[in-house]
Every structure is written in structure tokens, then in C-alpha cells.
Coordinates of C-alpha atoms and ligand atoms in Angstrom, one line a residue:
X1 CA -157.0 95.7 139.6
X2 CA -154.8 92.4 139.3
X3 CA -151.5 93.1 137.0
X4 CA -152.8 91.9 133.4
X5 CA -155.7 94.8 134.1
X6 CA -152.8 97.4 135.3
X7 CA -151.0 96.6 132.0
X8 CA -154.1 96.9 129.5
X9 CA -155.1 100.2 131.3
X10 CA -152.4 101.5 130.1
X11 CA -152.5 100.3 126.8
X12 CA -152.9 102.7 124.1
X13 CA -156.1 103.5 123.0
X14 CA -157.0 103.3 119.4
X15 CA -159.2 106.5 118.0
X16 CA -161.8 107.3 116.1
X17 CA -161.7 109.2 113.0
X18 CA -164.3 112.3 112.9
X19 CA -164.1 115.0 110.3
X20 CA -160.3 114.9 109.9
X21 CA -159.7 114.6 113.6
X22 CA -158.1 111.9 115.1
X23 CA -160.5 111.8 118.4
X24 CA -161.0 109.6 121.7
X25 CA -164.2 108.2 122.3
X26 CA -166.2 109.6 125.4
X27 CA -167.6 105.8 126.6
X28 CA -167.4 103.8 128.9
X29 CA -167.2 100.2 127.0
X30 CA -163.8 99.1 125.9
X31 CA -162.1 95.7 124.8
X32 CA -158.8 94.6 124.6
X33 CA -156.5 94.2 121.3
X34 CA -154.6 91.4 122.0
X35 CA -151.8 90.0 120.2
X36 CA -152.9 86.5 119.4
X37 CA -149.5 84.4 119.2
X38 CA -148.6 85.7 123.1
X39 CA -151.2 87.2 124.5
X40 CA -150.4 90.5 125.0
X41 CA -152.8 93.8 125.0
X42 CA -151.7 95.8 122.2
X43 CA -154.4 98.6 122.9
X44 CA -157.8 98.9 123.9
X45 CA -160.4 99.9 120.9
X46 CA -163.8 101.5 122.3
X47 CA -167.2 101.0 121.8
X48 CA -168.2 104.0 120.4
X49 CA -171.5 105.7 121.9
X50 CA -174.4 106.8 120.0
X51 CA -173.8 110.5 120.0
X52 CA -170.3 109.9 118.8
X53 CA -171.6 107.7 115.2
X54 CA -173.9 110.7 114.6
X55 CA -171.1 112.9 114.7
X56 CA -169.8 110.6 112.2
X57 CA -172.0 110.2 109.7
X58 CA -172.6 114.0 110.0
X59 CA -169.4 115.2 109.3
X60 CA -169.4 112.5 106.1
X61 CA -172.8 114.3 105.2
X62 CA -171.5 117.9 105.5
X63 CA -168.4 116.9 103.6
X64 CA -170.2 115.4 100.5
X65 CA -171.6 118.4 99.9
X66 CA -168.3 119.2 98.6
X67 CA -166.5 116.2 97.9
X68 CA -169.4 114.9 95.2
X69 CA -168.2 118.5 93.2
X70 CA -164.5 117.6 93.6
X71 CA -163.2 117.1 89.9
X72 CA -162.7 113.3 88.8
X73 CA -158.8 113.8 88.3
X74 CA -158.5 115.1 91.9
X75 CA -160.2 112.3 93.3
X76 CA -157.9 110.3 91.4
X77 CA -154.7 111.8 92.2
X78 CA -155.1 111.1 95.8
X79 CA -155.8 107.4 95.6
X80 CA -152.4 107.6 92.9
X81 CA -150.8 109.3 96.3
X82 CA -152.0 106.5 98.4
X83 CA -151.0 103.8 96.5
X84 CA -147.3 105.0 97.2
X85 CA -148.0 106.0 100.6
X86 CA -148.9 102.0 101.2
X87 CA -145.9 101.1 99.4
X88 CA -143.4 103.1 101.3
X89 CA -145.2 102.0 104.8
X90 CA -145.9 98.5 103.8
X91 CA -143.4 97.1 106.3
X92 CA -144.6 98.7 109.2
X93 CA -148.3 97.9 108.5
X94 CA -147.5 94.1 107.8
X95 CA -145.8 94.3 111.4
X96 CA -149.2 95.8 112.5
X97 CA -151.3 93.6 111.1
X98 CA -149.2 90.4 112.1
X99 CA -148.9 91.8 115.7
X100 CA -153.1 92.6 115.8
X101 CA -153.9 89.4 113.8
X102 CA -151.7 86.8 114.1
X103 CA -150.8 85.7 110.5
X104 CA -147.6 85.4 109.1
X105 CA -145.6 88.5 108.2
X106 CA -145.2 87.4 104.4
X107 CA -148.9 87.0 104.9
X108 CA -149.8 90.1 106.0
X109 CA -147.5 91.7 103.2
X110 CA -150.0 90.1 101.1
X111 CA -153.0 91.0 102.7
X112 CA -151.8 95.0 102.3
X113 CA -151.0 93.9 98.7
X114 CA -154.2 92.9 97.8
X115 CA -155.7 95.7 99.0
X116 CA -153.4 98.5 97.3
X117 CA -154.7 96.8 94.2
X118 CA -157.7 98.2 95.0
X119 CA -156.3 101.7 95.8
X120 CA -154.7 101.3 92.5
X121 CA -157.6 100.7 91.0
X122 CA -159.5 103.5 92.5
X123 CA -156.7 106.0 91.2
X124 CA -158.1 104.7 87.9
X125 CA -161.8 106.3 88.8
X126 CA -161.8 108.3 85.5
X127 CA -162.0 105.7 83.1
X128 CA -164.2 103.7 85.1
X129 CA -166.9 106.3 85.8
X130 CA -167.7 106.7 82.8
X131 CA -171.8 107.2 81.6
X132 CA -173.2 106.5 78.0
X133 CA -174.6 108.0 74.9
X134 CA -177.0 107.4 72.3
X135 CA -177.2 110.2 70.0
X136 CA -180.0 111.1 68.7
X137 CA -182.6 108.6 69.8
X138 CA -185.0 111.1 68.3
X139 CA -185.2 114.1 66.0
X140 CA -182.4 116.5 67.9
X141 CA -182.8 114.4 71.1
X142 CA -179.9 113.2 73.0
X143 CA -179.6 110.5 76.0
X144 CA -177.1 109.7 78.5
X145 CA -176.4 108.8 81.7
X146 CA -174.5 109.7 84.8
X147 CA -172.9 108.3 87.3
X148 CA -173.6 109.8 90.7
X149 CA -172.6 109.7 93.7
X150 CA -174.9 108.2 96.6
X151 CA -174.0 110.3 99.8
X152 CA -172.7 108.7 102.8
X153 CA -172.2 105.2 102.6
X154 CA -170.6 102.8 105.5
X155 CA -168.5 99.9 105.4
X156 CA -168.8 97.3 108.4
X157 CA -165.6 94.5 107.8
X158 CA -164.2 91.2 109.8
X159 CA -161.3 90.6 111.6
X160 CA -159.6 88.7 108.7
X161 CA -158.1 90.9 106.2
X162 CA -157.7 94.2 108.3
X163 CA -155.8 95.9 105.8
X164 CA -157.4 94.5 102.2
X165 CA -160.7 94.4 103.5
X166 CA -161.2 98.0 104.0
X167 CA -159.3 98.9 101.3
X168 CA -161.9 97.1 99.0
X169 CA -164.4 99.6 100.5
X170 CA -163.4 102.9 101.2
X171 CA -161.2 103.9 97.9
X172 CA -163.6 102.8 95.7
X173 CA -166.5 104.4 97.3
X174 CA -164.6 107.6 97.5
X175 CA -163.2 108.0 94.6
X176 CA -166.7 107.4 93.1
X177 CA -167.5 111.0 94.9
X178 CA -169.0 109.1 98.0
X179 CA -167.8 110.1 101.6
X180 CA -167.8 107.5 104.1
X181 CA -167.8 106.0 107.6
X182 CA -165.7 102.8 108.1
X183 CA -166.5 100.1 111.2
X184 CA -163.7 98.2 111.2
X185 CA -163.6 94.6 113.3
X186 CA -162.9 95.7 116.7
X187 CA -160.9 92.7 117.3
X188 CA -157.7 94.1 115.2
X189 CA -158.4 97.9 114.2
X190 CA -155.1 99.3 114.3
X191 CA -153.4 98.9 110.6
X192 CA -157.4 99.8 109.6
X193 CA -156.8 103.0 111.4
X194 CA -152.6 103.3 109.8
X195 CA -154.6 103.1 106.4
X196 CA -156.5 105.9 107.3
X197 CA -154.5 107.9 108.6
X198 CA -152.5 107.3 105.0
X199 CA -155.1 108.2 103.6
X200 CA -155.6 111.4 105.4
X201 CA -151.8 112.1 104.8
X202 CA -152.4 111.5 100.5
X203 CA -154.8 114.1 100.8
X204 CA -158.6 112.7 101.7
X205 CA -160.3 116.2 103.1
X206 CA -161.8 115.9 106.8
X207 CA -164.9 114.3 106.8
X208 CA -164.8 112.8 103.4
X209 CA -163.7 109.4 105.8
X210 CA -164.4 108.5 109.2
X211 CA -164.2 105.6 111.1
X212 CA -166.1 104.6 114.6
X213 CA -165.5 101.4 116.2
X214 CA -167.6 99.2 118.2
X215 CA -170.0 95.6 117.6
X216 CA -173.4 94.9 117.7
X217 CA -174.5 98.3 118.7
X218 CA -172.2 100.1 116.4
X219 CA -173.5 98.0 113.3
X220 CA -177.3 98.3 114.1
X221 CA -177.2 102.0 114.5
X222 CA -175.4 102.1 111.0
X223 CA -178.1 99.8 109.5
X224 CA -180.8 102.1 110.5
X225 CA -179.3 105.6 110.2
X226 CA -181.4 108.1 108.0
X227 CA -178.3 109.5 106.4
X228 CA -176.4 106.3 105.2
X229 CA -177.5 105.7 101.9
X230 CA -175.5 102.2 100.9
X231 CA -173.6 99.4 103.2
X232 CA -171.2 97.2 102.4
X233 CA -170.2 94.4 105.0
X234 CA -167.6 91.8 104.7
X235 CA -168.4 88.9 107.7
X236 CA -170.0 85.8 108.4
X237 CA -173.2 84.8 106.8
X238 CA -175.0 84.9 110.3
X239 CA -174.1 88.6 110.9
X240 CA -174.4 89.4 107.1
X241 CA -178.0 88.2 106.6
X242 CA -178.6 90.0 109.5
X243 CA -176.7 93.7 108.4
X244 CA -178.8 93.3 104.7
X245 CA -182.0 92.4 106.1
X246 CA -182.2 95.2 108.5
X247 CA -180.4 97.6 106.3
X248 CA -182.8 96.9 103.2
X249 CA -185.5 97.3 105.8
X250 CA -184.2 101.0 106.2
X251 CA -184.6 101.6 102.4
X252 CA -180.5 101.2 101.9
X253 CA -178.3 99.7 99.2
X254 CA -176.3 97.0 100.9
X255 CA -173.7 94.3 99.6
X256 CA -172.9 91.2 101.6
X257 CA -169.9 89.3 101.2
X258 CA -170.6 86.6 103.5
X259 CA -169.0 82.6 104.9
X260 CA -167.9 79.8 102.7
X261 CA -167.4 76.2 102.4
X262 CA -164.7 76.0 99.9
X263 CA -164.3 72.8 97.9
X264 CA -161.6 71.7 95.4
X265 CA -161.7 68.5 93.0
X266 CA -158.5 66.8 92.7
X267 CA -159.2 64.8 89.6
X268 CA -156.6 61.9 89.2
X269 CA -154.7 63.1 86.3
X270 CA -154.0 66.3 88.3
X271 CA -150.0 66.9 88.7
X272 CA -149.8 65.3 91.9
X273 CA -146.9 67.3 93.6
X274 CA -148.1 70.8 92.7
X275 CA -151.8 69.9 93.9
X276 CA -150.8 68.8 97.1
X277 CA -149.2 71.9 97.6
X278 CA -151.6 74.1 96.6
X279 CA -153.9 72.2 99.0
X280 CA -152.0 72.4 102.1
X281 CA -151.3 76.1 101.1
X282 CA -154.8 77.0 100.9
X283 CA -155.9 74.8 103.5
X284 CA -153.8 75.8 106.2
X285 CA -152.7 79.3 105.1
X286 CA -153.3 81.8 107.6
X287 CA -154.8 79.5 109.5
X288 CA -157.3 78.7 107.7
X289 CA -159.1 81.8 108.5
X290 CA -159.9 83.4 104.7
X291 CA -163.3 83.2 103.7
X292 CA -161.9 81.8 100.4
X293 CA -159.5 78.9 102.2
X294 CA -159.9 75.5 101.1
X295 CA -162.0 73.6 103.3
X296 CA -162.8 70.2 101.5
X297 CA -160.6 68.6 98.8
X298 CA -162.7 66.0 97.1
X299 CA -160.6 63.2 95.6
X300 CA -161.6 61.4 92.3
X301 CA -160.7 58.3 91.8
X302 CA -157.3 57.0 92.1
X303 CA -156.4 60.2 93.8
X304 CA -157.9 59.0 96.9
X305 CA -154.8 57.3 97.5
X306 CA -152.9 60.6 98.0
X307 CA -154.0 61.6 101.4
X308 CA -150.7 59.6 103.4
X309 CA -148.4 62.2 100.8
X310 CA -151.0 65.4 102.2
X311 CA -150.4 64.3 105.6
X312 CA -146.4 64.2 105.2
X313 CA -146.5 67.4 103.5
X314 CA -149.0 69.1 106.0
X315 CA -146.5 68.0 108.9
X316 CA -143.6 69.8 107.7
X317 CA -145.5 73.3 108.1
X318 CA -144.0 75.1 111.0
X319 CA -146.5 76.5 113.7
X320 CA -145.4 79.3 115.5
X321 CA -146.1 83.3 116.3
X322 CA -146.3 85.3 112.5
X323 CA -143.0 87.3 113.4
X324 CA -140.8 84.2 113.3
X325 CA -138.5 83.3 109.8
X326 CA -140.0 80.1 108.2
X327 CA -143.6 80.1 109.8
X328 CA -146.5 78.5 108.1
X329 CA -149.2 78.7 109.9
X330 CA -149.5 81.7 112.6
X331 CA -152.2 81.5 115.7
X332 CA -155.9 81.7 115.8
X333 CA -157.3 85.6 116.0
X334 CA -158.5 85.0 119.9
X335 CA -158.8 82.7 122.6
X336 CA -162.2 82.1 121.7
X337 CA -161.7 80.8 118.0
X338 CA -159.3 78.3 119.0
X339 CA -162.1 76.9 121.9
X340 CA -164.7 77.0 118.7
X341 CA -162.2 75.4 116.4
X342 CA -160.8 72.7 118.9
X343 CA -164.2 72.2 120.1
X344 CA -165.1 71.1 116.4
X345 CA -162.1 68.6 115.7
X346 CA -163.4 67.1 118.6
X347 CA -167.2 66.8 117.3
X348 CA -165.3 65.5 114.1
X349 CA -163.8 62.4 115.8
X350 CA -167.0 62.2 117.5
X351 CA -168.7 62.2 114.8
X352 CA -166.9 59.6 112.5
X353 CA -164.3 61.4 110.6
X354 CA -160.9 59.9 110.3
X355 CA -158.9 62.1 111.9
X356 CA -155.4 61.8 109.8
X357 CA -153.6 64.3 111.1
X358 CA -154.5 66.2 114.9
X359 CA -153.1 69.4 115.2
X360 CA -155.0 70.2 118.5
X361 CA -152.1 71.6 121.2
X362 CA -149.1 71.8 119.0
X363 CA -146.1 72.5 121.2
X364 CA -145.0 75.9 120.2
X365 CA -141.4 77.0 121.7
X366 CA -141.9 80.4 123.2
X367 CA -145.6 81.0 122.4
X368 CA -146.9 78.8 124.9
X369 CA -149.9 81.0 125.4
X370 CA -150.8 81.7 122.0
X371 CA -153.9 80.5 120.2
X372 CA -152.0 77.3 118.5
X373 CA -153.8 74.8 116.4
X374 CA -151.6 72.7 113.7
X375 CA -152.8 71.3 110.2
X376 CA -155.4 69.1 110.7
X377 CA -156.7 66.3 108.2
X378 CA -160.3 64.6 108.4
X379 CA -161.2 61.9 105.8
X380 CA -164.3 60.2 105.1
X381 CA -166.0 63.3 105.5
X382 CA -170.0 63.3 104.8
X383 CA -172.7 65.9 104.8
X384 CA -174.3 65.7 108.2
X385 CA -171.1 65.8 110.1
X386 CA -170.5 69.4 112.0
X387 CA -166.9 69.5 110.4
X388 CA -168.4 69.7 106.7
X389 CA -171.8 71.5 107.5
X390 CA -169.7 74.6 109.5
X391 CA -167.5 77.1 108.2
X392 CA -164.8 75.8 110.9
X393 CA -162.1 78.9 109.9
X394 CA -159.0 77.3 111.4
X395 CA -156.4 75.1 109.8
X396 CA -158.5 72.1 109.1
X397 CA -158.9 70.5 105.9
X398 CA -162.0 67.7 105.4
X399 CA -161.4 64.9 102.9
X400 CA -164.4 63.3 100.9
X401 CA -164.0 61.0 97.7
X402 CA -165.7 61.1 94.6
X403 CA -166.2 57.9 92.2
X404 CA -166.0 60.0 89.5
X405 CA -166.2 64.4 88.4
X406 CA -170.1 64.2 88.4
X407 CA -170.2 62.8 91.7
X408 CA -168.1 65.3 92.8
X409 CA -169.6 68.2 91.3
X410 CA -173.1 67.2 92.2
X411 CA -171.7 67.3 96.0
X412 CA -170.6 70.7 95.9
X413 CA -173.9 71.8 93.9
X414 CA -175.4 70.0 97.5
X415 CA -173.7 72.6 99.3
X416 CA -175.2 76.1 100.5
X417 CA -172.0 78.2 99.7
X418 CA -170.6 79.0 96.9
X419 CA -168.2 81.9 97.6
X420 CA -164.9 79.8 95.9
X421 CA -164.1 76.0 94.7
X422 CA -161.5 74.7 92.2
X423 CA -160.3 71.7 90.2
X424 CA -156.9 70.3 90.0
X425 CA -156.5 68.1 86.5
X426 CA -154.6 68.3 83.4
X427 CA -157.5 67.3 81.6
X428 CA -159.1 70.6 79.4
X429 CA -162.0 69.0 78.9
X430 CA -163.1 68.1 83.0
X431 CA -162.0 71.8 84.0
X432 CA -164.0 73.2 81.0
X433 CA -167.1 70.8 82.1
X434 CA -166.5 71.8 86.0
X435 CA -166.4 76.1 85.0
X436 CA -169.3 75.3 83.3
X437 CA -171.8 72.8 85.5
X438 CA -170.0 74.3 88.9
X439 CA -172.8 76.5 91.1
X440 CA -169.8 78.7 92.2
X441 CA -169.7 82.2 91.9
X442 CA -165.7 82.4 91.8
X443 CA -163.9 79.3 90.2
X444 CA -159.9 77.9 89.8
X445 CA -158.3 76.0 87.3
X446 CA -155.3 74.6 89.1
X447 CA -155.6 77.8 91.3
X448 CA -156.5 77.5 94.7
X449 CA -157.8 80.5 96.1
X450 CA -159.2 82.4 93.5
X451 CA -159.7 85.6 94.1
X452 CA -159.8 87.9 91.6
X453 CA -158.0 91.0 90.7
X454 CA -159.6 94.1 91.0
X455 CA -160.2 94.8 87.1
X456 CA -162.5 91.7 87.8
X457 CA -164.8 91.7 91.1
X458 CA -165.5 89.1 93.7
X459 CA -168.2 87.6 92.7
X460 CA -169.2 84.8 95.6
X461 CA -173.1 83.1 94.7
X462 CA -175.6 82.1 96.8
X463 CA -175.7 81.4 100.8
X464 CA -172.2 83.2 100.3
X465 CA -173.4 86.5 99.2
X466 CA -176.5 88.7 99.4
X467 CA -177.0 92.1 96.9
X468 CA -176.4 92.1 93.5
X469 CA -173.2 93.6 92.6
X470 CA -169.9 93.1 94.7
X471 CA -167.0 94.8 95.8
X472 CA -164.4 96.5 94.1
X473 CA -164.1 96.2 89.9
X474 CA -166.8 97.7 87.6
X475 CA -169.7 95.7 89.9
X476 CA -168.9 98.6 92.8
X477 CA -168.9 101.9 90.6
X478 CA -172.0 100.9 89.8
X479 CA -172.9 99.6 93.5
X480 CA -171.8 103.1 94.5
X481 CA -173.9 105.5 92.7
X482 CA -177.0 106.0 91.0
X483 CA -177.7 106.1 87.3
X484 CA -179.4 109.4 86.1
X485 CA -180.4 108.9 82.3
X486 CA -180.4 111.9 80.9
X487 CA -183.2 112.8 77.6
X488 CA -182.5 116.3 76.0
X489 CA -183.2 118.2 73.1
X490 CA -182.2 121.4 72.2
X491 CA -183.9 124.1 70.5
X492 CA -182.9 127.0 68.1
X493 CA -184.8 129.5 66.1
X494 CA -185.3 127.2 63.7
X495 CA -186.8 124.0 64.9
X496 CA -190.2 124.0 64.2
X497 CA -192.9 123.9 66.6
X498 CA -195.8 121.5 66.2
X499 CA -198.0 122.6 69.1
X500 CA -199.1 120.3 72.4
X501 CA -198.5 116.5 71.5
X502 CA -200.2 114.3 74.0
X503 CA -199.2 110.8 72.9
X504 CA -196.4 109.0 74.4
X505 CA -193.2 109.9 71.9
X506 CA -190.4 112.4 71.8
Ligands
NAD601 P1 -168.3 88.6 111.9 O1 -169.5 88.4 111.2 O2 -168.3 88.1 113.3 O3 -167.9 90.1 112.1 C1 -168.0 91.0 110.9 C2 -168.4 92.4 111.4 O4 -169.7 92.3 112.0 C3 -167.5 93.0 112.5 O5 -167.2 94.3 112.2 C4 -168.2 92.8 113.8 O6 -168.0 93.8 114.7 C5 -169.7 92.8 113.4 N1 -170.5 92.0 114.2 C6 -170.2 90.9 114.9 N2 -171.2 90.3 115.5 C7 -172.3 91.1 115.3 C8 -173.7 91.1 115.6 N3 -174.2 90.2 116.4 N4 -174.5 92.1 115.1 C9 -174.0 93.0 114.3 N5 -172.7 93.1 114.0 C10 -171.8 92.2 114.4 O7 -167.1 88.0 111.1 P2 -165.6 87.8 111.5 O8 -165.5 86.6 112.5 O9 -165.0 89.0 111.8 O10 -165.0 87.3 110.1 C11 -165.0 86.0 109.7 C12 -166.2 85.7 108.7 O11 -166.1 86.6 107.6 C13 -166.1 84.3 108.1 O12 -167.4 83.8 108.0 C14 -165.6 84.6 106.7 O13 -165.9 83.6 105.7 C15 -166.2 85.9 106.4 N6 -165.5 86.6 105.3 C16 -166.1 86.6 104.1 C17 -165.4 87.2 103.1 C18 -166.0 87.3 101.7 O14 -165.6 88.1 100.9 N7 -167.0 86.5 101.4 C19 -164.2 87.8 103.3 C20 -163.6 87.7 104.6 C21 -164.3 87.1 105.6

């Protein structure tokens, strides 16, 4: 064993979560967290064997038979426990995260943020479960609906958003009267498992959530286990087509949230200091690797003079490791990212694209190991080219120009995603015409990245999204249980009786 080994064997080993009990996995396959800004092994997250994700999704079917009879307000009251059990820790899981993932600490404040919406949402399950009635659809007959729970469901998520994305799943299933079994990306599982063990802490019973770590293996046995009844996986489109085919194969509810190609119209008329900010922001944010970043800015017109001014602004963004005051744009999650994302600025020069602005080996003081790229501008970008057909996920923003809003619209129509776009303008009328004629399941009006608050859901469309209803919001009470309509009628001594009726009526 050469030192690096010596040092990662002793590396902390991160658990799995089996009725209640924090537990360490019996096998013999384990990979490294590593911190991505210096290299460091943080812990070492197993792969987690067969045997031990049936024990899993047993314990979440033994404890439903419970948890579905739990009372609405208790259900509730938890997730209202949570909330504030985030809010007290939230400084230690940014840390976490930023240590796991690499993003910037403000960053990962957010990314915890936007995911205690969610629990805050949750602790809000008894107005939002909430069935219907029709009274008397016919003489003395009553019908209404409930909504129940499935059983075990499973959530499989990326290595993104470690905190928000699980915390779109799990409270929401829950509190529906679901219990659950979590896979979280095993490239940064630790605040996943601080969540958890929050959650354990605000009062979820053992077995009601469990978590099992692990890849390809992990994610096909949950796709075909008897006992799950409904998946939801946050990832890339490869992996996601994948998880729903196979999954809807075993007879399963699943929800897809898959890659993007994000595009934003800068129309001329747009406010030319905020836009530019908004699109560096978004561009080169967290690297660049949200599945709602912006990855092409389309300039109208006139505004295709602008790109000298994005290239002065991108420059002033500092690169460096997420823990340090004042940085913009933290590492890539792993050494292989960066080789996948260097690799593709280079297929972009190769390819034709003006490169503006190279942010390939940025000299970072201190961080010399860490998985550095800078901003990065293409222009004269054009279908065809690898930078605009791939989801590249790094800090790279592609620059193509419109004549005028039709042309521009028609090119991001063109385009397979549609998980997020937006339009920069001060005109009512072209972001009215663009909300309407967009094929874009989540849209901005001189908003970058919109995603939406959990009273709403997120609503990606087509190569971005497979199933009908998404995450979080009134689309996942109703992904998360079934709807039992309910016909009754109610006799007394005096209703009269009007012998056998064979005809098709009430
Ligand atoms: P990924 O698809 O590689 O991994 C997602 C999950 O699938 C992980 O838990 C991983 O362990 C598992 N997995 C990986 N390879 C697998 C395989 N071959 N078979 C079965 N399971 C496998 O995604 P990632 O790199 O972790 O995350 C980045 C991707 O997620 C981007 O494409 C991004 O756009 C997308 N994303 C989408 C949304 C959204 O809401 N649309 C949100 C966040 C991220």
C-alpha cells in the first residue's frame, strides 16, 4: 500500500441507513470521497451488496405498515421539526457539502436552502393531501377520493445538489404516508447522510427512511425490486432513460428529471449591465454544473456586440477552492469531469468555435491539485459542433446570434432539451410572445435560472424529462399515491327498495 492508500484506508467510512440504524456495509467494493478543490479522501462510501438493499427495502416495507396509519398532523409536525433542525445545522452542512462537492460555501448555503423549501413544504402535507367530493351524484350517493399512500418508493439522485436533491424526494414522499429508500450519488454522500440523520433526530421512526449507497448495481437492483412501488431519479438523460425504462418494465411509477441544454435570448433592448450579469452568474455558477445553468446565450441583434463586455466581466470571477472569501467559481466534482470538460473546449476550437475566453489550467494559488477550469466563452457556436450538441456541465458558456426573436426561438425549438431557457428584454410584448411560442417546460423573464419554488413544481419537457408529473409541489402528492374514488350510499329504514336493477346506473 503506497501512502495516499494508507491515508484513504483510514478514512471514515460513510453508513448506511437500515431501519433506524446507522449500519456498515458487509462488502467488499468501496470508492473514495474525495474533496475536489485539493484532492483529499474525505471518506470512503461502499457499494452496498445485494443482501444488504433487501434489508432495506424490507425494513421500509415492514415500517409502512405503520407509518401509512400515522395521523396527517404527525407526519407534519416532523417535517415542521426538520425544517428547524436544517436551519440550526445549516452551517455545518454547507461546510459538508462544499468539502464533498466543491462549490462555493454561499453556494452550498443555497443548495440546503432550496431544499428546506421543500421540507417546509412537506410540513404543509395536510392541506395538500387533500381528496374531493361530489355530493350526491345520485339519489343518497356520495363520491370522493383518497389519497393514498404507494408503499416503498426509492429515490436515486446526482452528484450536484447533495443536499436539495434529496430533500425534493424523501419529505415529500414521506409525509404523503410513503416510506422510503434513498441512493444517493456515491460521489458526495455525506451531507445526504447529515440530512438523514436530521431527519432521524426530528423524529422519522426506523425504517420509515433508509439509505444504501452504491452505482450501477445499486440502481438496477432498485429498478427491479418487487417491493418498490414508485422511483424518482434526478441524473443525466443517459442514466435516466435507462432507470424509467427498466423501472416501467418492472410495472413501477417512475419520474425522471433528466440533462439540459439551457438557452437564454438576450434581446437588444435588454438592460445591458444586469443581463450580463445574470449570464455570467448562471453560466459559470457552480461551475456550471446545475442541470438548469445557462449554457447558450443567444444574442439578437445589436446585442451581438456585447460579448467583449461578457468576457471582461467573466474575467473578474475568482477561481479557487469553495472555502475561500470571494470565490466565484469552485472546482469540478472529480478528476474525471474536468478531463471530459477540458477534453470538450478542445473539440470546440477544433471544431470552429471562437474561443473568447480559455479558462483551461487557471493557476489557482494553493489548490494546485484541484479540478480547476475558469469561465470559458465560445462564439459562433452552431448545431453540429460537440460544445452545443453536449450537456458540457462545467463553466462554459456557447455564444450563437440570432437576426431577430423568431430565429432565435426557432433554434431553441431545434433543440432536444427543454429542462430551462430565458429571455432578457424590456420589451412585454417579445417575453409574452417567447412564454408563449417557447417549447420549454420551465421559462425566465429576466430570470436566469428558473427554478421554481416548491408551491409550484419543476416542470422540465421533453428529452429533459420522462413521467408525467415532477418533483416536489402538488405534481408529487399526486406522483406519490394512488387515487381511490370512493361511490357510497347509505341506507336507513326508510329508503325504499326497488328490487335487482341490472342496467348500468346508480
Ligand atoms: P448520473 O446520471 O451520472 O448519476 C445519477 C445517479 O445515477 C447516481 O446516483 C449514480 O450513482 C447513478 N448511475 C450512474 N451511472 C449509472 C449507470 N450506468 N446505471 C445506473 N445508475 C447509474 O448524473 P450525475 O453526473 O450525478 O449528475 C449530473 C446530471 O444530472 C446532469 O446531466 C444534470 O443535468 C442532471 N441533473 C438534472 C436535474 C433536473 O432536475 N433535470 C437536476 C440535477 C442534475
Amino acid at each position: 500500500m503506497n501512502a495516499p492508500d494508507k491515508v484513504a484506508a483510514l478514512a471514515p467510512t460513510v453508513k448506511l441507513l437500515i431501519n433506524g440504524q446507522f449500519v456498515e456495509s458487509k462488502t467488499t467494493q468501496w470508492r473514495d470521497v474525495v474533496n475536489p478543490a485539493t484532492q483529499q479522501v474525505l471518506a470512503r462510501v461502499p457499494f452496498a451488496t445485494a443482501e444488504e438493499i433487501d434489508a432495506a427495502v424490507a425494513s421500509a416495507k415492514e415500517a409502512f405498515k405503520t407509518w401509512k396509519k400515522t395521523p396527517i398532523g404527525t407526519r407534519a409536525r416532523i417535517f415542521l421539526k426538520l425544517q428547524q433542525l436544517i436551519r440550526d445545522n445549516m452551517k455545518e452542512l454547507a461546510a459538508l457539502l462544499t468539502a464533498e462537492q466543491g462549490k462555493t460555501l454561499p453556494d452550498a448555503e443555497g443548495d440546503v436552502f432550496r431544499g428546506l423549501e421543500v421540507v417546509e413544504h412537506a410540513a404543509n402535507i395536510g392541506t395538500l393531501q387533500l381528496g374531493e367530493l361530489a355530493n350526491n351524484v345520485a339519489n343518497g350517493v356520495d363520491t370522493y377520493t383518497l389519497l393514498q399512500p404507494l408503499g416503498v418508493c426509492a429515490g436515486i439522485t446526482p452528484f450536484n445538489f447533495p443536499a436539495m436533491i434529496p430533500l425534493w424526494m424523501f419529505p415529500m414522499a414521506i409525509a404523503t404516508g410513503n416510506t422510503f429508500v434513498l441512493k444517493p450519488s456515491e460521489q458526495d454522500p455525506m451531507v445526504t447522510m447529515r440530512l438523514c440523520e436530521l431527519a432521524l433526530q426530528a423524529g422519522v421512526p426506523p425504517g420509515v427512511l433508509n439509505v444504501v449507497h452504491g452505482g450501477e448495481a445499486a440502481v438496477n437492483a432498485i429498478c427491479d425490486h418487487a417491493d418498490i412501488k414508485a422511483i424518482s431519479f434526478v441524473g443525466s438523460t443517459k442514466v435516466g432513460t435507462h432507470v424509467y425504462n427498466r423501472a416501467s418494465l418492472a410495472g413501477k411509477r417512475v419520474q425522471c428529471m433528466m440533462g439540459a441544454k439551457n438557452h437564454a435570448i438576450v434581446m437588444p433592448d435588454a438592460n445591458k449591465e444586469q443581463t450580463l450579469n445574470a449570464l455570467a452568474g448562471a453560466a459559470f455558477g457552480a461551475a456550471g454544473q446545475r442541470c438548469m445553468a445557462l449554457s447558450v446565450a443567444v444574442l439578437v441583434g445589436e446585442a451581438r456586440q456585447w460579448i467583449p463586455e461578457l468576457v471582461e466581466k467573466a474575467k473578474t470571477l475568482k477561481v479557487s477552492g469553495g472555502t475561500e472569501a470571494g470565490t466565484d467559481v469552485g472546482p469540478l466534482v472529480s478528476c474525471a469531469a474536468l478531463e471530459r470538460v477540458t477534453g470538450l473546449i478542445d473539440r470546440g476550437v477544433a471544431e470552429g468555435a471562437k474561443l473568447e475566453l480559455d479558462g483551461r489550467k487557471p493557476d489557482v494559488k494553493g489548490y494546485e491539485k484541484g479540478n480547476f477550469v475558469g469561465p470559458t466563452i465560445f462564439s459562433g457556436v452552431k448545431p453540429g459542433m460537440s460544445v452545443y450538441d453536449q450537456e458540457i456541465f462545467g463553466p462554459v458558456l456557447c455564444i450563437a446570434g440570432a437576426d431577430d426573436i423568431d430565429q432565435a426561438i426557432e433554434l431553441i425549438n431545434a433543440n432536444p432539451n427543454g429542462n430551462g431557457t430565458a429571455i432578457f428584454t424590456q420589451s412585454g410584448a417579445a417575453a409574452r410572445k417567447f412564454q408563449e411560442e417557447i417549447d420549454v417546460g420551465q421559462v425566465g423573464i429576466n430570470v436566469p435560472i428558473p427554478v421554481p419554488v416548491p408551491l409550484f413544481s419543476f416542470t422540465g419537457s421533453r428529452a429533459s424529462k420522462l413521467g408525467d408529473l415532477g418533483p416536489y409541489g402538488k405534481q408529487v402528492v399526486m406522483f406519490y399515491t394512488q387515487t381511490k374514488t370512493v361511490t357510497a350510499r347509505w341506507f336507513d329504514d326508510s329508503t325504499t327498495s326497488h328490487g335487482v336493477n341490472t342496467t348500468i346506473s346508480l
